[in-house]
Structure formats: structure tokens, C-alpha cells
Amino acid sequence: MDIIEPARTVPVFYEADICVLGGSCTGAFAVVRAARLGARVVIIEKQGAFGGVATSGLVNIWHSLYNTEFDKQIIAGLTLETIERLKLIDAVRAEKKNHSVGYVLNTEELKIELDRLILENGVKAYLHTVFTAPFVQDGELKAVIIENKSGRGAIKAKLFIDATGDGDLCARLKLDERMSPHFQPSTTCAKISGWGESGDATEDGIANEQLLDIHLSEALLRYKDEFGIPEGFGWGRHVPGSRDVYMYSGTRVYHSSSADGTELTYSEIEGRRQVRAIMDLIRKYGPQNKLSLVSLPSYIGTRETRHINCAYRLTGNDVLYGTKFDDAIANGSYRVDIHHQDKPGLTFKYLDGQEVYLRPGHPQVVGRWRDSLPNNPTFYQIPYRSLLPKGPYDNVILAGRMIDVDEEAFGGVRVMVNMNQTGEAAGVAAYLALTQSRSLHQINVGLIRQTLAEGGSIML
């Protein structure tokens, strides 16, 4: 049964040159870069804070800004600027020459720092605001319809950046999209006090899970059926400045897509149930640990949902062999990291050809996906074309995890330090399209790269 909603007049809340949907660090960096160049901009975010998975999802690490050999910096821009700002208040800790972690963040302080970035650059911002529909007139995207405490209204703009993570704008525009049958599962993180003072990761990324009289990974494997905890993978870090508050990421919600309303609801509840189950396990089998649940995320940590089909699909070979692109707008060195749907644990593929399968509580399976090369690549790149959706709307560009990459490539490029760069590139490209009265597909990529470099990004 369907209900026909009567037509109604919708007030225009704001008119801008560029509208960014989604206020993760990716979206925030997009709107700030465009604002710094002189565009009139607006950003729409459904949560009560900017930062996305880093803040609302509690994920408190950014990966290395250097290549795999740690001898050349490959990422800078607003990611580095934000790190430097957090250093001033002791809200970030560096872990040098670590393939698993580059920086540990106090993500509550990050929320405030992103607020400051937005305000300092004159960005019009709407929090607690949901994008509901595109407004298309004469075949052209003219506005987006939003809803918040003020009611239902429209945001008009000349260009739009879809930084929603799930590609919500593109999906509602009915652009070509796909969902991987093996999309990486979601994780609910938690901040827990009383964890202890050590939390350094090993090279394979597993946190130190040796609590008082209990090793968490071993206990999870032994007692998982008793508490209904699926096998997964655990890691975490202490909050900078805290001695015993630990961000633990050890839940796993399989086969549930955050792009579906019913499945997302299930994921949120199931993720929280697993957090409680893990704590109940520790309470029973490690009662000497006086743990207290400090914080749960306002949004589950979603790794993957939709991908929008774009002018170019970045492949696993592109990433693993370090393909260079003339239109590269981002660099990355984080290994391919695949959290499996069809089996527990995860697989790491490194640019030097090594492959490691990790299943907590079991021996590592170490092998090679290819032989070592005389000159192994030390970083990979993301091309601008992977941000340009196919279809009739030439004033829409993507930024974030829904860009066009295959399953293998996604395992590497999906992390925040990489996606942040796609936001900056989208913001710069939108500004150039605006000032040159061209479509996003027609902008000279050399000029995009030059403008990014002038704004502090590293172009290689």
C-alpha cells in the first residue's frame, strides 16, 4: 500500500554556490577548501557534530601520512592541519613507523576543532538536519530538500558534493550504483574506563588485550557461544590524555547494510548488544577488571555500503601495484585490509607482495599474493575520475567511501586519511567549476592539482 503525499510549497532555507551533504571530516574538509577559495558554501549533517566515523563513530585513529617505508610524506592538507591544531591541546598522539596506526585522536576534542574550522571559514552549517530528496527541474539538479527542527525546506546551489558515505544523493537521483555482495561488515565501538594503562598495537594491528587475569581475544574465542558474540577482530587505543579510558573496536555485525533503514536499525541494536556481551564476558571471567562503559557511538561504524559507478573504477591492481595517474588527487599507503563477510578475521595485503590472514585466537597465516618486485611500490593514488558519477547531472561530485573502487581497492583506500583527501579535491573541483562556468567533468585536472597543492595538499 502506498500513500500519496500532497504537493506543498517548500521554503528555501539557504542559497549557496556549493552544497555539501554529509559532515564527516571528508565533507567538512570539502566545504572548508571551497570556502577558503571564496565560494559561498553550506554543509548539511544529520548528526549533532561534524567528523563522521571519527567522532560520532568513536574511531580514534588516523593512519600514517607517509609511504610504506616511512621515508616520504605523501599526505598533508587539512588532515595534517587538523593534527597540528589538536597537538596544541594535547589531543593527539603520534605512533611513528606503524603500519596500523599513525595518530591517535581525542575525538571529543576533534568535534570542537571541526566546529572551529567551519566557523572560522564562514561556512553556513546545518546540524541535526536530514537530506530527504533532490529537486530536479528541467533535467538539472537545482536544490536538495532537507528537514530539521525548523521543518521542511530547500537548499539551492549550483554544485553539490555527495559526502554522505552511503551515496544518498546519487541514489535518490537514481544514478548507477552497486552494492558489493561481500561488503565489509560494520562495527560498534565503545569507550571503556578501567582498561589499564597499556594499549600499544602490535605490527599486525591487534591491540594489547591482556587484561587482569584474562586475555580478551582468547576469552572471546573460548566463550563466544555462551555470550552470543560472533568471531571478528579487535583493536583499540587509549584516549590521548587519559590513563585508562580505552576505545575498543571489537564487535562485528555481519550481513546488514547501513544503506537500508530496517537493517541499519538492527545493526545499531545488535552492535550495542555485542558491546554489553563483551563486557559481561569480562565481568564473569575477569572480575578483577573494574570496567565502566563510558560512551557508545551515536552512529555505528559503517565500513561499506553503496558504490556509485563513475568515470573510472579504481582496481585492486591499481592499488597493490601503485599505479600512477595523471589526474591523481589523493595518495595513500594503508595496506589493503579486508574484513570478511564469509569468514571471521581479516586479510591484509601489502604493497610488497606479502599477505597475512588474521583470526584472533589462531596462528597467523602468512603468505604472498605475489613475489616481491625489484622496486615495490610504496604508495598508491586515487584518480579524480573515480569521484565523477556517470549520468546526466554534471554538477554532482562524490567524496568519501562510496567512490568507484572495486572490493580489493576499497580495502586500502577506505580509511579516513585517504577519504579526507577526496573531500578536499571535491571542494576544489567544485570551486573551479563554479568560477569557470564549466561542468565538473570539464575542469582541467592539472589546475585542480595545482590548486590543491597551493592549499597545502601533496600532489605526486
Short mmCIF file of C-alpha atoms in Angstrom, two decimals:
data_model
loop_
_atom_site.label_atom_id
_atom_site.label_comp_id
_atom_site.label_asym_id
_atom_site.label_seq_id
_atom_site.Cartn_x
_atom_site.Cartn_y
_atom_site.Cartn_z
CA MET A 1 0.00 0.00 0.00
CA ASP A 2 1.25 3.46 -0.90
CA ILE A 3 0.26 6.86 0.43
CA ILE A 4 0.17 9.82 -1.94
CA GLU A 5 1.70 12.86 -0.29
CA PRO A 6 0.02 16.08 -1.41
CA ALA A 7 2.18 18.66 -3.16
CA ARG A 8 3.21 21.57 -0.99
CA THR A 9 5.26 24.73 -1.13
CA VAL A 10 8.71 24.35 0.41
CA PRO A 11 10.58 27.45 1.64
CA VAL A 12 14.17 27.98 0.56
CA PHE A 13 16.28 27.96 3.71
CA TYR A 14 19.54 28.99 2.04
CA GLU A 15 21.14 29.64 -1.35
CA ALA A 16 24.79 28.79 -1.94
CA ASP A 17 27.31 28.24 -4.67
CA ILE A 18 28.23 24.80 -3.35
CA CYS A 19 26.25 22.47 -1.09
CA VAL A 20 27.96 19.59 0.72
CA LEU A 21 25.79 16.76 2.00
CA GLY A 22 27.48 14.93 4.88
CA GLY A 23 29.63 16.43 7.61
CA SER A 24 32.28 13.78 8.16
CA CYS A 25 35.88 15.00 8.07
CA THR A 26 35.64 14.31 4.33
CA GLY A 27 32.62 16.59 3.93
CA ALA A 28 33.93 19.20 6.35
CA PHE A 29 37.25 19.40 4.52
CA ALA A 30 35.41 19.72 1.19
CA VAL A 31 33.38 22.69 2.36
CA VAL A 32 36.35 24.38 4.07
CA ARG A 33 38.55 24.13 0.98
CA ALA A 34 35.81 25.62 -1.19
CA ALA A 35 35.16 28.39 1.35
CA ARG A 36 38.84 29.31 1.56
CA LEU A 37 38.88 29.78 -2.20
CA GLY A 38 35.96 32.20 -1.95
CA ALA A 39 32.83 30.16 -2.62
CA ARG A 40 29.56 30.66 -0.75
CA VAL A 41 29.07 27.26 0.82
CA VAL A 42 26.71 25.25 3.01
CA ILE A 43 27.06 21.87 4.72
CA ILE A 44 24.27 19.54 5.85
CA GLU A 45 24.90 16.94 8.59
CA LYS A 46 22.36 14.53 10.15
CA GLN A 47 24.31 14.10 13.42
CA GLY A 48 24.89 16.74 16.09
CA ALA A 49 28.60 17.07 15.33
CA PHE A 50 30.96 17.04 12.40
CA GLY A 51 33.53 14.29 11.98
CA GLY A 52 31.52 11.22 10.95
CA VAL A 53 33.02 7.88 11.94
CA ALA A 54 35.91 9.63 13.73
CA THR A 55 33.61 11.45 16.15
CA SER A 56 30.07 10.06 16.03
CA GLY A 57 31.51 6.57 15.48
CA LEU A 58 34.30 6.95 18.12
CA VAL A 59 37.05 5.61 15.78
CA ASN A 60 40.06 7.41 17.22
CA ILE A 61 42.88 6.66 14.79
CA TRP A 62 44.16 8.16 11.58
CA HIS A 63 46.73 6.21 9.63
CA SER A 64 50.20 7.26 8.54
CA LEU A 65 50.76 10.31 6.34
CA TYR A 66 53.93 8.67 4.97
CA ASN A 67 54.66 6.00 2.41
CA THR A 68 55.14 2.36 3.38
CA GLU A 69 58.86 2.93 4.01
CA PHE A 70 58.15 5.97 6.22
CA ASP A 71 60.78 7.97 4.34
CA LYS A 72 58.48 10.25 2.31
CA GLN A 73 55.42 12.23 3.35
CA ILE A 74 52.55 11.69 0.91
CA ILE A 75 49.56 13.26 2.72
CA ALA A 76 49.18 16.77 4.15
CA GLY A 77 46.38 19.28 3.56
CA LEU A 78 43.61 19.66 6.11
CA THR A 79 44.37 16.28 7.67
CA LEU A 80 47.81 17.50 8.71
CA GLU A 81 46.45 20.93 9.67
CA THR A 82 43.88 19.31 11.95
CA ILE A 83 46.54 17.12 13.56
CA GLU A 84 48.67 20.21 14.22
CA ARG A 85 45.70 22.01 15.76
CA LEU A 86 44.97 19.04 18.04
CA LYS A 87 48.63 18.95 19.11
CA LEU A 88 48.22 22.39 20.66
CA ILE A 89 45.80 20.97 23.21
CA ASP A 90 47.48 17.56 23.67
CA ALA A 91 44.57 15.84 21.93
CA VAL A 92 46.59 13.68 19.54
CA ARG A 93 49.41 11.18 19.92
CA ALA A 94 51.68 10.08 17.07
CA GLU A 95 52.76 6.48 16.59
CA LYS A 96 55.69 6.67 14.23
CA LYS A 97 56.54 3.99 11.69
CA ASN A 98 53.47 1.92 12.46
CA HIS A 99 51.54 0.43 9.55
CA SER A 100 48.45 0.06 11.73
CA VAL A 101 48.23 3.48 13.39
CA GLY A 102 49.66 6.88 12.56
CA TYR A 103 47.84 9.12 15.03
CA VAL A 104 45.55 8.51 17.99
CA LEU A 105 42.93 11.22 18.45
CA ASN A 106 40.81 12.54 21.26
CA THR A 107 37.71 12.54 19.10
CA GLU A 108 35.68 14.69 21.50
CA GLU A 109 38.26 17.43 21.05
CA LEU A 110 38.12 16.77 17.30
CA LYS A 111 34.42 17.66 17.33
CA ILE A 112 35.23 21.09 18.72
CA GLU A 113 38.15 21.63 16.36
CA LEU A 114 35.94 20.86 13.36
CA ASP A 115 33.35 23.33 14.70
CA ARG A 116 36.09 25.95 14.77
CA LEU A 117 37.19 25.15 11.21
CA ILE A 118 33.62 25.50 9.97
CA LEU A 119 33.03 28.81 11.77
CA GLU A 120 36.43 30.35 11.03
CA ASN A 121 35.87 29.86 7.30
CA GLY A 122 32.40 31.37 7.17
CA VAL A 123 30.60 28.13 6.31
CA LYS A 124 26.82 28.02 6.67
CA ALA A 125 26.16 24.82 8.61
CA TYR A 126 23.08 22.78 9.48
CA LEU A 127 23.42 20.05 12.13
CA HIS A 128 20.62 17.65 13.09
CA THR A 129 19.44 18.06 9.52
CA VAL A 130 18.42 15.22 7.21
CA PHE A 131 18.62 15.25 3.43
CA THR A 132 15.34 13.83 2.11
CA ALA A 133 15.19 14.36 -1.66
CA PRO A 134 16.78 16.08 -4.64
CA PHE A 135 14.88 18.78 -6.51
CA VAL A 136 15.35 18.38 -10.25
CA GLN A 137 13.92 20.89 -12.71
CA ASP A 138 14.24 20.63 -16.50
CA GLY A 139 16.68 17.75 -16.04
CA GLU A 140 19.02 19.75 -13.80
CA LEU A 141 19.66 19.34 -10.07
CA LYS A 142 18.69 22.71 -8.62
CA ALA A 143 18.28 22.06 -4.90
CA VAL A 144 18.04 19.48 -2.16
CA ILE A 145 15.13 19.10 0.24
CA ILE A 146 16.06 18.87 3.92
CA GLU A 147 14.25 18.54 7.23
CA ASN A 148 15.21 19.68 10.72
CA LYS A 149 13.62 21.32 13.75
CA SER A 150 12.60 24.24 11.56
CA GLY A 151 10.59 21.93 9.34
CA ARG A 152 10.98 21.03 5.69
CA GLY A 153 12.91 23.33 3.40
CA ALA A 154 15.20 23.57 0.39
CA ILE A 155 18.85 24.40 -0.11
CA LYS A 156 19.57 25.81 -3.53
CA ALA A 157 23.06 25.58 -5.03
CA LYS A 158 24.91 25.49 -8.30
CA LEU A 159 27.05 22.46 -7.40
CA PHE A 160 26.60 19.57 -5.00
CA ILE A 161 29.08 17.33 -3.21
CA ASP A 162 27.72 13.98 -2.06
CA ALA A 163 29.75 13.16 1.05
CA THR A 164 27.01 11.12 2.73
CA GLY A 165 29.09 7.94 2.86
CA ASP A 166 26.20 5.88 1.53
CA GLY A 167 25.82 7.95 -1.66
CA ASP A 168 22.33 9.07 -0.62
CA LEU A 169 22.10 11.97 -3.06
CA CYS A 170 23.26 9.87 -6.01
CA ALA A 171 20.95 7.01 -5.04
CA ARG A 172 17.93 9.31 -4.90
CA LEU A 173 18.94 10.77 -8.25
CA LYS A 174 18.81 7.14 -9.46
CA LEU A 175 22.39 7.22 -10.73
CA ASP A 176 24.12 3.94 -11.48
CA GLU A 177 25.14 2.24 -8.26
CA ARG A 178 26.09 -1.15 -6.94
CA MET A 179 26.42 -2.98 -3.65
CA SER A 180 29.24 -5.45 -3.26
CA PRO A 181 27.93 -8.91 -2.33
CA HIS A 182 30.83 -9.10 0.13
CA PHE A 183 30.60 -5.57 1.57
CA GLN A 184 32.72 -5.15 4.67
CA PRO A 185 30.72 -5.54 7.92
CA SER A 186 30.05 -2.74 10.41
CA THR A 187 31.47 -2.35 13.91
CA THR A 188 30.16 -0.62 17.03
CA CYS A 189 32.99 0.91 19.04
CA ALA A 190 32.90 1.80 22.72
CA LYS A 191 34.89 3.87 25.18
CA ILE A 192 35.55 1.90 28.35
CA SER A 193 37.27 3.06 31.54
CA GLY A 194 39.35 0.83 33.78
CA TRP A 195 41.03 -0.89 30.85
CA GLY A 196 44.53 -0.24 32.15
CA GLU A 197 47.39 1.94 31.02
CA SER A 198 48.82 -0.11 28.12
CA GLY A 199 47.25 -0.21 24.71
CA ASP A 200 50.03 -0.31 22.16
CA ALA A 201 49.27 -2.21 18.99
CA THR A 202 51.42 -4.90 17.53
CA GLU A 203 52.54 -4.58 13.93
CA ASP A 204 49.53 -6.59 12.77
CA GLY A 205 47.17 -4.07 14.34
CA ILE A 206 45.83 -6.13 17.23
CA ALA A 207 45.67 -4.15 20.44
CA ASN A 208 47.18 -5.33 23.70
CA GLU A 209 44.18 -7.25 25.08
CA GLN A 210 45.91 -8.68 28.14
CA LEU A 211 43.67 -7.52 30.97
CA LEU A 212 43.89 -8.65 34.58
CA ASP A 213 43.88 -12.46 34.54
CA ILE A 214 42.22 -12.61 31.13
CA HIS A 215 43.37 -12.28 27.54
CA LEU A 216 40.40 -10.88 25.69
CA SER A 217 40.94 -12.46 22.25
CA GLU A 218 41.44 -15.90 23.74
CA ALA A 219 38.43 -15.46 26.04
CA LEU A 220 36.23 -14.31 23.17
CA LEU A 221 37.12 -17.39 21.18
CA ARG A 222 36.51 -19.68 24.16
CA TYR A 223 33.26 -18.18 25.44
CA LYS A 224 31.73 -16.63 22.30
CA ASP A 225 28.82 -19.08 22.14
CA GLU A 226 27.92 -18.50 25.78
CA PHE A 227 27.51 -14.76 25.16
CA GLY A 228 26.39 -14.82 21.51
CA ILE A 229 29.46 -12.95 20.27
CA PRO A 230 30.38 -13.54 16.62
CA GLU A 231 34.02 -14.04 15.74
CA GLY A 232 35.60 -10.88 14.46
CA PHE A 233 38.68 -8.81 15.08
CA GLY A 234 39.51 -6.49 17.96
CA TRP A 235 41.70 -3.44 18.20
CA GLY A 236 41.77 -0.24 20.19
CA ARG A 237 43.65 2.69 21.67
CA HIS A 238 43.61 4.71 24.86
CA VAL A 239 42.20 8.21 24.53
CA PRO A 240 45.12 10.70 24.47
CA GLY A 241 45.48 12.34 27.86
CA SER A 242 43.62 9.54 29.60
CA ARG A 243 45.30 6.80 31.62
CA ASP A 244 42.54 4.23 31.50
CA VAL A 245 39.79 5.22 29.01
CA TYR A 246 40.10 2.86 26.07
CA MET A 247 38.39 2.98 22.69
CA TYR A 248 37.69 -0.67 21.89
CA SER A 249 36.58 -1.81 18.45
CA GLY A 250 35.74 -5.48 18.69
CA THR A 251 32.14 -6.06 17.62
CA ARG A 252 31.05 -7.34 14.22
CA VAL A 253 27.59 -7.02 12.62
CA TYR A 254 27.51 -9.30 9.61
CA HIS A 255 25.25 -9.13 6.51
CA SER A 256 23.47 -5.92 7.47
CA SER A 257 23.64 -2.83 5.28
CA SER A 258 23.62 0.66 6.76
CA ALA A 259 22.05 1.88 3.50
CA ASP A 260 18.80 0.10 4.42
CA GLY A 261 16.62 1.61 7.14
CA THR A 262 15.50 -1.67 8.67
CA GLU A 263 18.93 -3.25 8.55
CA LEU A 264 20.59 -0.15 9.99
CA THR A 265 18.22 -0.24 12.97
CA TYR A 266 19.09 -3.90 13.55
CA SER A 267 22.82 -3.09 13.26
CA GLU A 268 22.69 -0.33 15.85
CA ILE A 269 20.89 -2.50 18.41
CA GLU A 270 22.96 -5.61 17.69
CA GLY A 271 26.23 -3.69 17.90
CA ARG A 272 25.33 -2.31 21.32
CA ARG A 273 24.22 -5.77 22.45
CA GLN A 274 27.64 -7.14 21.50
CA VAL A 275 29.40 -4.40 23.49
CA ARG A 276 27.39 -5.41 26.56
CA ALA A 277 28.10 -9.10 25.87
CA ILE A 278 31.85 -8.48 25.72
CA MET A 279 31.74 -6.56 28.99
CA ASP A 280 29.62 -9.30 30.59
CA LEU A 281 32.22 -11.84 29.50
CA ILE A 282 34.97 -9.81 31.17
CA ARG A 283 32.85 -9.33 34.29
CA LYS A 284 32.41 -13.10 34.60
CA TYR A 285 35.85 -14.38 33.62
CA GLY A 286 38.00 -11.39 34.55
CA PRO A 287 36.18 -9.92 37.55
CA GLN A 288 39.33 -8.19 38.83
CA ASN A 289 38.90 -5.69 35.96
CA LYS A 290 36.72 -2.84 37.18
CA LEU A 291 35.40 -1.68 33.84
CA SER A 292 32.81 1.00 33.20
CA LEU A 293 31.14 1.77 29.89
CA VAL A 294 31.82 5.46 29.27
CA SER A 295 30.47 6.12 25.80
CA LEU A 296 28.74 4.48 22.85
CA PRO A 297 28.67 5.93 19.33
CA SER A 298 25.69 7.86 18.02
CA TYR A 299 26.16 6.02 14.72
CA ILE A 300 27.57 2.55 14.04
CA GLY A 301 30.96 2.39 12.33
CA THR A 302 29.95 1.60 8.76
CA ARG A 303 32.75 0.37 6.52
CA GLU A 304 30.95 -0.08 3.23
CA THR A 305 27.57 0.19 1.53
CA ARG A 306 26.88 1.59 -1.94
CA HIS A 307 29.43 2.43 -4.58
CA ILE A 308 28.45 4.87 -7.30
CA ASN A 309 29.57 3.99 -10.82
CA CYS A 310 31.91 6.73 -12.01
CA ALA A 311 34.09 7.65 -14.97
CA TYR A 312 36.79 5.27 -13.67
CA ARG A 313 36.76 2.31 -11.30
CA LEU A 314 39.91 2.03 -9.20
CA THR A 315 41.00 -1.61 -9.06
CA GLY A 316 42.90 -3.76 -6.61
CA ASN A 317 45.76 -4.00 -9.09
CA ASP A 318 45.88 -0.20 -9.32
CA VAL A 319 46.33 -0.02 -5.56
CA LEU A 320 48.61 -3.00 -5.00
CA TYR A 321 50.91 -2.17 -7.90
CA GLY A 322 50.91 1.56 -7.11
CA THR A 323 49.53 2.76 -10.45
CA LYS A 324 50.24 6.45 -11.04
CA PHE A 325 47.52 8.63 -12.52
CA ASP A 326 47.79 11.95 -14.36
CA ASP A 327 44.59 13.01 -12.58
CA ALA A 328 45.61 11.78 -9.11
CA ILE A 329 44.05 13.85 -6.32
CA ALA A 330 44.94 11.66 -3.32
CA ASN A 331 47.75 9.41 -2.14
CA GLY A 332 47.66 6.52 0.31
CA SER A 333 49.83 3.85 1.85
CA TYR A 334 47.48 1.92 4.13
CA ARG A 335 47.57 -1.75 3.16
CA VAL A 336 44.58 -3.49 1.65
CA ASP A 337 42.56 -4.52 4.70
CA ILE A 338 39.57 -6.78 4.02
CA HIS A 339 37.13 -7.51 6.85
CA HIS A 340 35.35 -10.60 5.58
CA GLN A 341 31.62 -11.30 5.47
CA ASP A 342 32.03 -15.01 4.76
CA LYS A 343 34.55 -15.91 7.45
CA PRO A 344 35.92 -14.46 10.72
CA GLY A 345 39.01 -12.30 10.88
CA LEU A 346 40.57 -10.22 8.14
CA THR A 347 43.17 -10.30 5.41
CA PHE A 348 46.00 -7.81 4.92
CA LYS A 349 47.61 -7.43 1.51
CA TYR A 350 50.78 -5.34 1.43
CA LEU A 351 52.32 -3.43 -1.44
CA ASP A 352 55.48 -5.55 -1.17
CA GLY A 353 53.52 -8.70 -2.03
CA GLN A 354 53.05 -10.10 1.47
CA GLU A 355 49.65 -11.39 2.58
CA VAL A 356 48.52 -12.12 6.14
CA TYR A 357 45.25 -13.67 7.32
CA LEU A 358 44.44 -12.84 10.93
CA ARG A 359 41.88 -14.69 13.02
CA PRO A 360 42.21 -13.81 16.70
CA GLY A 361 43.00 -16.86 18.80
CA HIS A 362 44.50 -18.71 15.84
CA PRO A 363 48.00 -18.66 14.31
CA GLN A 364 48.55 -16.09 11.59
CA VAL A 365 48.55 -17.41 8.06
CA VAL A 366 51.41 -15.65 6.27
CA GLY A 367 51.97 -15.95 2.54
CA ARG A 368 52.31 -13.87 -0.59
CA TRP A 369 49.81 -12.62 -3.11
CA ARG A 370 52.74 -12.00 -5.48
CA ASP A 371 56.53 -12.22 -5.42
CA SER A 372 58.46 -9.19 -4.30
CA LEU A 373 59.42 -6.81 -7.13
CA PRO A 374 62.83 -5.19 -7.66
CA ASN A 375 61.11 -1.90 -6.80
CA ASN A 376 57.95 -2.42 -4.78
CA PRO A 377 55.52 0.49 -4.80
CA THR A 378 55.42 2.48 -1.57
CA PHE A 379 52.10 4.28 -2.09
CA TYR A 380 49.07 4.33 -4.38
CA GLN A 381 46.82 7.04 -5.80
CA ILE A 382 43.13 7.85 -6.29
CA PRO A 383 42.21 9.48 -9.62
CA TYR A 384 39.79 12.38 -9.94
CA ARG A 385 37.69 10.34 -12.40
CA SER A 386 36.66 7.98 -9.58
CA LEU A 387 34.78 10.89 -7.99
CA LEU A 388 32.70 11.74 -11.07
CA PRO A 389 29.41 9.81 -11.22
CA LYS A 390 28.02 8.64 -14.53
CA GLY A 391 24.71 10.12 -15.53
CA PRO A 392 23.04 13.31 -16.63
CA TYR A 393 23.94 15.53 -13.66
CA ASP A 394 27.22 17.30 -14.34
CA ASN A 395 27.05 19.42 -11.18
CA VAL A 396 27.42 16.48 -8.74
CA ILE A 397 30.70 15.06 -7.42
CA LEU A 398 31.46 12.40 -4.80
CA ALA A 399 33.73 12.45 -1.78
CA GLY A 400 34.19 9.53 0.58
CA ARG A 401 33.79 5.78 0.76
CA MET A 402 31.13 5.47 -1.97
CA ILE A 403 33.58 6.49 -4.72
CA ASP A 404 34.09 4.00 -7.54
CA VAL A 405 36.52 1.31 -6.38
CA ASP A 406 36.38 -2.48 -6.54
CA GLU A 407 36.29 -4.69 -3.44
CA GLU A 408 40.05 -5.13 -3.21
CA ALA A 409 40.96 -1.50 -3.81
CA PHE A 410 38.34 -0.42 -1.28
CA GLY A 411 40.16 -2.37 1.44
CA GLY A 412 43.05 0.10 1.19
CA VAL A 413 41.60 3.44 0.14
CA ARG A 414 38.61 3.45 2.53
CA VAL A 415 40.49 4.76 5.59
CA MET A 416 39.97 8.33 6.75
CA VAL A 417 43.32 9.88 5.82
CA ASN A 418 42.64 8.81 2.22
CA MET A 419 38.98 9.78 2.10
CA ASN A 420 39.75 13.18 3.65
CA GLN A 421 41.74 13.98 0.53
CA THR A 422 38.82 13.16 -1.75
CA GLY A 423 36.82 15.75 0.16
CA GLU A 424 39.44 18.42 -0.39
CA ALA A 425 39.62 17.52 -4.08
CA ALA A 426 35.85 17.70 -4.47
CA GLY A 427 35.74 21.09 -2.79
CA VAL A 428 38.47 22.49 -5.03
CA ALA A 429 36.95 20.98 -8.18
CA ALA A 430 33.53 22.42 -7.35
CA TYR A 431 35.02 25.88 -6.84
CA LEU A 432 36.87 25.72 -10.17
CA ALA A 433 33.74 24.52 -11.98
CA LEU A 434 31.84 27.42 -10.42
CA THR A 435 34.33 30.12 -11.35
CA GLN A 436 34.96 28.77 -14.85
CA SER A 437 31.29 28.05 -15.60
CA ARG A 438 32.18 24.51 -16.60
CA SER A 439 30.90 21.11 -15.62
CA LEU A 440 32.83 19.05 -13.13
CA HIS A 441 33.80 16.72 -15.99
CA GLN A 442 35.38 19.56 -17.97
CA ILE A 443 37.72 21.06 -15.36
CA ASN A 444 41.42 20.92 -16.19
CA VAL A 445 42.80 18.32 -13.80
CA GLY A 446 46.20 19.98 -13.81
CA LEU A 447 44.55 23.08 -12.38
CA ILE A 448 42.78 21.01 -9.71
CA ARG A 449 46.11 19.50 -8.67
CA GLN A 450 47.82 22.90 -8.72
CA THR A 451 45.10 24.48 -6.58
CA LEU A 452 45.20 21.57 -4.11
CA ALA A 453 48.98 21.94 -3.80
CA GLU A 454 48.69 25.68 -3.26
CA GLY A 455 46.27 24.94 -0.43
CA GLY A 456 48.69 22.61 1.33
CA SER A 457 47.97 19.20 -0.23
CA ILE A 458 50.74 16.95 -1.54
CA MET A 459 50.48 16.16 -5.24
CA LEU A 460 52.84 13.45 -6.54
#
